[in-house]
Short mmCIF file of C-alpha atoms in Angstrom, two decimals:
data_model
loop_
_atom_site.label_atom_id
_atom_site.label_comp_id
_atom_site.label_asym_id
_atom_site.label_seq_id
_atom_site.Cartn_x
_atom_site.Cartn_y
_atom_site.Cartn_z
CA MET T 1 76.97 99.13 91.84
CA SER T 2 80.50 98.28 91.38
CA ARG T 3 81.29 94.88 88.76
CA VAL T 4 84.56 93.60 89.05
CA LEU T 5 85.78 90.86 86.49
CA LEU T 6 88.55 88.31 87.73
CA THR T 7 89.82 86.18 85.18
CA GLY T 8 91.55 83.10 85.64
CA ALA T 9 89.57 82.84 88.92
CA ALA T 10 89.70 78.94 88.75
CA GLY T 11 93.82 79.22 89.34
CA MET T 12 95.18 79.06 92.69
CA LEU T 13 95.76 82.69 93.02
CA GLY T 14 92.19 83.52 91.53
CA THR T 15 90.92 81.07 94.30
CA ILE T 16 92.08 82.86 96.75
CA LEU T 17 90.98 86.19 95.88
CA ARG T 18 87.54 84.69 94.68
CA ASP T 19 87.51 84.26 98.64
CA ASN T 20 89.51 87.29 99.55
CA LEU T 21 87.33 89.73 98.06
CA ASN T 22 83.42 88.23 98.20
CA GLY T 23 81.63 91.41 99.32
CA TRP T 24 84.19 93.87 98.72
CA GLN T 25 82.14 94.90 95.59
CA SER T 26 78.61 94.93 94.99
CA ILE T 27 79.33 91.96 91.67
CA LEU T 28 82.39 89.98 91.57
CA ARG T 29 82.21 88.30 87.95
CA LEU T 30 84.53 85.32 87.74
CA SER T 31 85.93 83.88 84.48
CA ASP T 32 88.14 80.89 83.40
CA ILE T 33 88.04 78.22 80.82
CA LYS T 34 87.84 75.46 84.00
CA ASN T 35 85.42 74.79 86.20
CA LEU T 36 84.40 76.93 88.79
CA GLY T 37 81.63 75.56 90.86
CA LYS T 38 78.37 76.91 92.03
CA THR T 39 78.17 81.06 92.01
CA ARG T 40 77.80 82.17 95.48
CA ASP T 41 75.86 85.34 96.48
CA GLY T 42 77.44 88.67 94.93
CA GLU T 43 79.21 86.22 92.29
CA GLU T 44 78.82 86.20 88.29
CA ILE T 45 80.32 83.11 86.47
CA ILE T 46 81.11 83.25 82.68
CA LYS T 47 83.02 80.70 80.85
CA CYS T 48 85.75 82.16 78.46
CA ASP T 49 88.49 81.60 76.41
CA LEU T 50 90.34 84.49 76.36
CA SER T 51 92.10 83.97 72.85
CA ASN T 52 88.07 84.43 71.86
CA ILE T 53 88.03 88.31 71.08
CA ASP T 54 83.98 88.07 70.71
CA LYS T 55 83.53 86.39 74.07
CA VAL T 56 86.12 88.55 75.44
CA MET T 57 84.00 91.53 74.41
CA ASP T 58 80.54 89.96 75.97
CA LEU T 59 82.86 89.07 79.10
CA VAL T 60 83.57 92.93 80.02
CA ASP T 61 80.89 94.31 78.87
CA GLY T 62 78.95 95.98 82.03
CA CYS T 63 82.55 95.84 83.96
CA ASP T 64 84.16 98.92 85.99
CA TYR T 65 87.36 97.26 86.90
CA ILE T 66 89.24 94.35 85.87
CA ILE T 67 91.50 91.63 87.63
CA HIS T 68 93.34 90.09 84.98
CA LEU T 69 95.14 86.47 86.19
CA GLY T 70 93.92 84.69 82.99
CA GLY T 71 96.39 82.77 81.16
CA ILE T 72 99.03 80.10 81.36
CA SER T 73 101.11 80.56 84.51
CA ILE T 74 104.02 78.27 83.88
CA GLU T 75 106.56 77.49 80.89
CA ASP T 76 105.13 76.36 77.88
CA SER T 77 105.24 76.37 74.14
CA PHE T 78 105.08 79.65 72.10
CA ASN T 79 101.64 78.78 70.37
CA ASN T 80 100.26 78.23 73.56
CA ILE T 81 101.09 81.21 75.29
CA LEU T 82 100.36 83.19 72.50
CA GLU T 83 96.81 82.00 72.39
CA ALA T 84 96.36 82.47 76.41
CA ASN T 85 98.70 85.13 77.17
CA ILE T 86 99.23 87.42 74.43
CA LYS T 87 96.37 87.17 72.71
CA GLY T 88 94.49 87.22 76.07
CA ALA T 89 95.86 90.28 76.95
CA TYR T 90 95.12 92.59 73.82
CA ASN T 91 91.66 90.91 73.93
CA ILE T 92 91.19 92.22 77.06
CA TYR T 93 92.55 95.29 76.79
CA GLU T 94 91.05 95.80 73.63
CA ALA T 95 87.70 95.18 75.29
CA ALA T 96 87.98 97.73 78.05
CA ARG T 97 88.66 100.47 75.72
CA LYS T 98 85.56 99.48 73.65
CA LYS T 99 83.64 98.93 76.92
CA GLY T 100 84.89 101.84 78.59
CA VAL T 101 86.80 100.17 81.82
CA LYS T 102 89.33 102.53 82.99
CA ARG T 103 91.58 100.61 85.52
CA ILE T 104 92.85 97.37 85.18
CA LEU T 105 95.23 95.02 87.40
CA PHE T 106 97.53 93.18 84.85
CA ALA T 107 99.24 89.69 86.97
CA SER T 108 102.53 90.35 85.43
CA SER T 109 105.84 88.29 87.12
CA ASN T 110 109.23 88.22 88.26
CA HIS T 111 110.11 85.79 85.44
CA ALA T 112 109.89 89.37 83.45
CA ILE T 113 113.04 90.19 84.96
CA GLY T 114 114.20 87.10 85.66
CA PHE T 115 117.83 87.27 84.23
CA HIS T 116 118.65 90.01 86.63
CA LYS T 117 120.82 88.84 89.13
CA ARG T 118 120.24 87.92 92.58
CA GLU T 119 122.65 91.00 94.18
CA ASP T 120 120.83 93.83 91.95
CA MET T 121 118.33 95.57 93.75
CA LEU T 122 115.60 96.30 91.22
CA ASP T 123 112.84 98.93 90.82
CA ALA T 124 110.58 99.77 88.43
CA ASN T 125 112.47 101.56 86.22
CA SER T 126 115.00 98.28 85.80
CA PRO T 127 114.78 96.84 82.56
CA MET T 128 113.05 93.73 81.22
CA ARG T 129 115.12 90.91 81.03
CA PRO T 130 112.59 87.54 80.81
CA ASP T 131 113.82 84.57 81.74
CA SER T 132 111.53 82.43 79.45
CA ILE T 133 108.86 82.39 77.19
CA TYR T 134 106.23 83.02 79.58
CA GLY T 135 108.54 85.64 81.19
CA LEU T 136 108.66 87.29 77.61
CA SER T 137 104.83 86.71 77.58
CA LYS T 138 104.52 89.13 80.65
CA CYS T 139 106.63 91.68 79.17
CA PHE T 140 104.33 91.85 76.30
CA GLY T 141 101.45 92.52 78.73
CA GLU T 142 103.17 95.34 80.67
CA ASN T 143 104.07 97.16 77.18
CA LEU T 144 100.49 96.55 76.17
CA ALA T 145 99.12 98.07 79.42
CA ARG T 146 101.56 101.16 78.70
CA TYR T 147 100.17 101.28 75.36
CA TYR T 148 96.69 101.31 76.35
CA PHE T 149 97.64 104.34 79.30
CA ASP T 150 99.19 106.56 76.92
CA LYS T 151 97.20 106.08 73.94
CA PHE T 152 93.43 106.05 75.62
CA GLY T 153 94.15 106.63 79.34
CA ILE T 154 93.65 102.85 80.84
CA GLU T 155 95.12 102.98 84.37
CA THR T 156 97.43 99.66 85.05
CA ALA T 157 98.85 98.10 88.02
CA SER T 158 101.59 95.60 86.21
CA ILE T 159 101.87 93.39 89.66
CA ARG T 160 105.08 91.54 88.85
CA ILE T 161 104.06 88.62 91.18
CA GLY T 162 106.73 86.90 92.98
CA SER T 163 105.84 83.50 94.80
CA SER T 164 102.01 83.57 96.29
CA PHE T 165 102.32 80.27 98.39
CA PRO T 166 100.93 79.71 101.91
CA LYS T 167 104.94 80.01 102.65
CA PRO T 168 108.28 79.82 101.06
CA ILE T 169 108.82 76.41 99.66
CA ASN T 170 112.72 76.95 98.75
CA ARG T 171 115.43 79.48 100.30
CA ARG T 172 114.75 81.55 96.84
CA MET T 173 110.89 82.42 98.08
CA LEU T 174 112.16 83.67 101.14
CA ALA T 175 113.02 87.20 99.11
CA THR T 176 110.13 86.47 96.23
CA TRP T 177 107.43 85.32 99.11
CA LEU T 178 104.28 87.58 98.85
CA SER T 179 101.55 86.43 101.30
CA PHE T 180 97.65 86.00 100.35
CA ASP T 181 96.98 88.73 102.67
CA ASP T 182 99.46 90.89 101.20
CA LEU T 183 98.18 90.06 98.22
CA THR T 184 94.56 91.11 98.84
CA ASP T 185 95.24 93.70 100.53
CA LEU T 186 97.33 95.13 97.18
CA VAL T 187 94.76 94.62 95.07
CA LYS T 188 92.19 96.55 97.07
CA LYS T 189 94.63 99.47 97.24
CA ILE T 190 95.14 99.74 93.46
CA TYR T 191 91.25 100.31 93.41
CA GLN T 192 90.65 102.97 96.02
CA ILE T 193 93.62 105.24 95.10
CA ASP T 194 91.88 108.53 93.41
CA ARG T 195 94.66 108.46 90.60
CA LEU T 196 96.86 105.32 89.96
CA GLY T 197 98.60 105.97 86.21
CA TYR T 198 100.62 103.39 84.96
CA ALA T 199 102.42 101.35 87.39
CA VAL T 200 105.03 98.68 88.00
CA ILE T 201 104.75 96.81 91.36
CA TYR T 202 106.81 94.38 92.71
CA GLY T 203 104.42 91.76 94.57
CA VAL T 204 106.11 90.70 97.86
CA SER T 205 105.91 90.94 101.24
CA ASP T 206 107.77 92.76 103.32
CA ASN T 207 110.84 89.77 103.74
CA LYS T 208 114.00 90.53 105.31
CA GLN T 209 116.01 89.23 101.81
CA LYS T 210 114.99 92.14 99.17
CA TRP T 211 115.58 92.45 95.52
CA TRP T 212 113.15 94.70 94.94
CA ASP T 213 111.96 98.25 95.97
CA ASN T 214 108.53 99.34 95.18
CA SER T 215 109.58 102.95 96.36
CA LEU T 216 108.92 104.47 93.28
CA THR T 217 104.82 103.42 93.56
CA SER T 218 104.55 104.43 97.35
CA TYR T 219 102.08 106.86 96.20
CA ILE T 220 99.69 103.74 96.13
CA GLY T 221 99.96 103.35 99.69
CA TRP T 222 100.57 99.74 99.76
CA LYS T 223 102.85 98.22 102.78
CA PRO T 224 102.93 94.67 102.93
CA ASN T 225 102.71 93.42 106.52
CA ASP T 226 103.81 89.98 106.30
CA ASN T 227 107.66 88.84 106.40
CA SER T 228 109.31 84.97 105.23
CA GLN T 229 111.62 85.57 108.12
CA GLN T 230 109.14 83.08 110.10
CA PHE T 231 110.07 80.58 108.02
CA GLU T 232 113.83 80.81 107.78
CA ASN T 233 114.24 77.64 109.52
CA ASP T 234 112.21 75.54 108.28
CA ALA T 235 113.89 72.19 107.93
CA LYS T 236 113.31 71.96 103.94
CA LEU T 237 114.69 75.22 103.44
CA THR T 238 117.89 74.92 105.73
CA ALA T 239 118.47 71.07 104.11
CA GLU T 240 118.43 72.60 100.89
CA ILE T 241 122.32 72.60 99.24
CA ASN T 242 122.82 74.86 96.35
CA ASN T 243 125.92 75.59 94.37
CA HIS T 244 126.60 79.25 93.97
CA ASP T 245 127.36 79.08 89.77
CA ASP T 246 124.17 77.06 89.48
CA PRO T 247 121.51 79.95 87.14
CA ALA T 248 118.98 78.93 89.24
CA ILE T 249 120.76 80.73 92.04
CA ARG T 250 122.88 83.34 90.36
CA PHE T 251 119.83 84.66 88.64
CA GLN T 252 116.29 86.18 90.29
CA GLY T 253 113.98 83.91 88.05
CA GLY T 254 115.36 80.89 89.87
CA ALA T 255 114.69 77.42 88.07
CA PHE T 256 112.99 79.11 85.10
CA ALA T 257 116.58 81.44 84.76
CA ALA T 258 118.27 77.80 84.56
CA ALA T 259 115.86 75.53 82.30
CA GLY T 260 116.40 75.01 78.47
CA HIS T 261 114.66 76.71 75.53
CA PHE T 262 111.10 75.10 76.45
CA GLU T 263 110.95 74.31 72.52
CA ASP T 264 114.25 72.41 72.24
#
């Protein structure tokens, strides 16, 4: 019997994966600080504040794998992100080390590299250039995952998620869109492969517009099937007016790169 822990299960992507992964493994253990509703067949629900190490130790106990989506997914104050994203990620990895979990999916973000220009093609070896405090926390999480692999052999796929929505909501997302089906397939591939090691993967569908190259992690065998091209003539997208000098257009992070410092 395999037990998979899904943190952040009440968020948008957590909700999608809760549905799409139902029955995939023997038990799906769901966690969030928000209400997750009624337990379904094959599920366990444990409410947990990830900044509390003792509660995280109990949460991880008995799990074989972890899908770590938990934390704040937008820009916020440093103190809030420190508790949810930085301490939360550390607690997950430390609990994994002590409880014997050997493979983790870490939900990173394109905002870890958001200050690269749009004309730059990036791969897994491209330097981090966070565009926000939120993006900075994802850089920490990626480095944390790398450390726990080098030091303790805990394998991680750090997924730099692009824009995972039912469809692109602006023209930027024609390049960054990740369909829910492609996301689900990627999650499954990460746990099916015999050896993962430490991998940085761009979570993006097979879009016509491309900023990111996943060839360095092609050994995983993930090939997205969907393409944002089907939405490129959407009236909302064609009506969008952009200034090419706007930081939101110049940089891959979009609005995150253009926004001022949150603490100001």
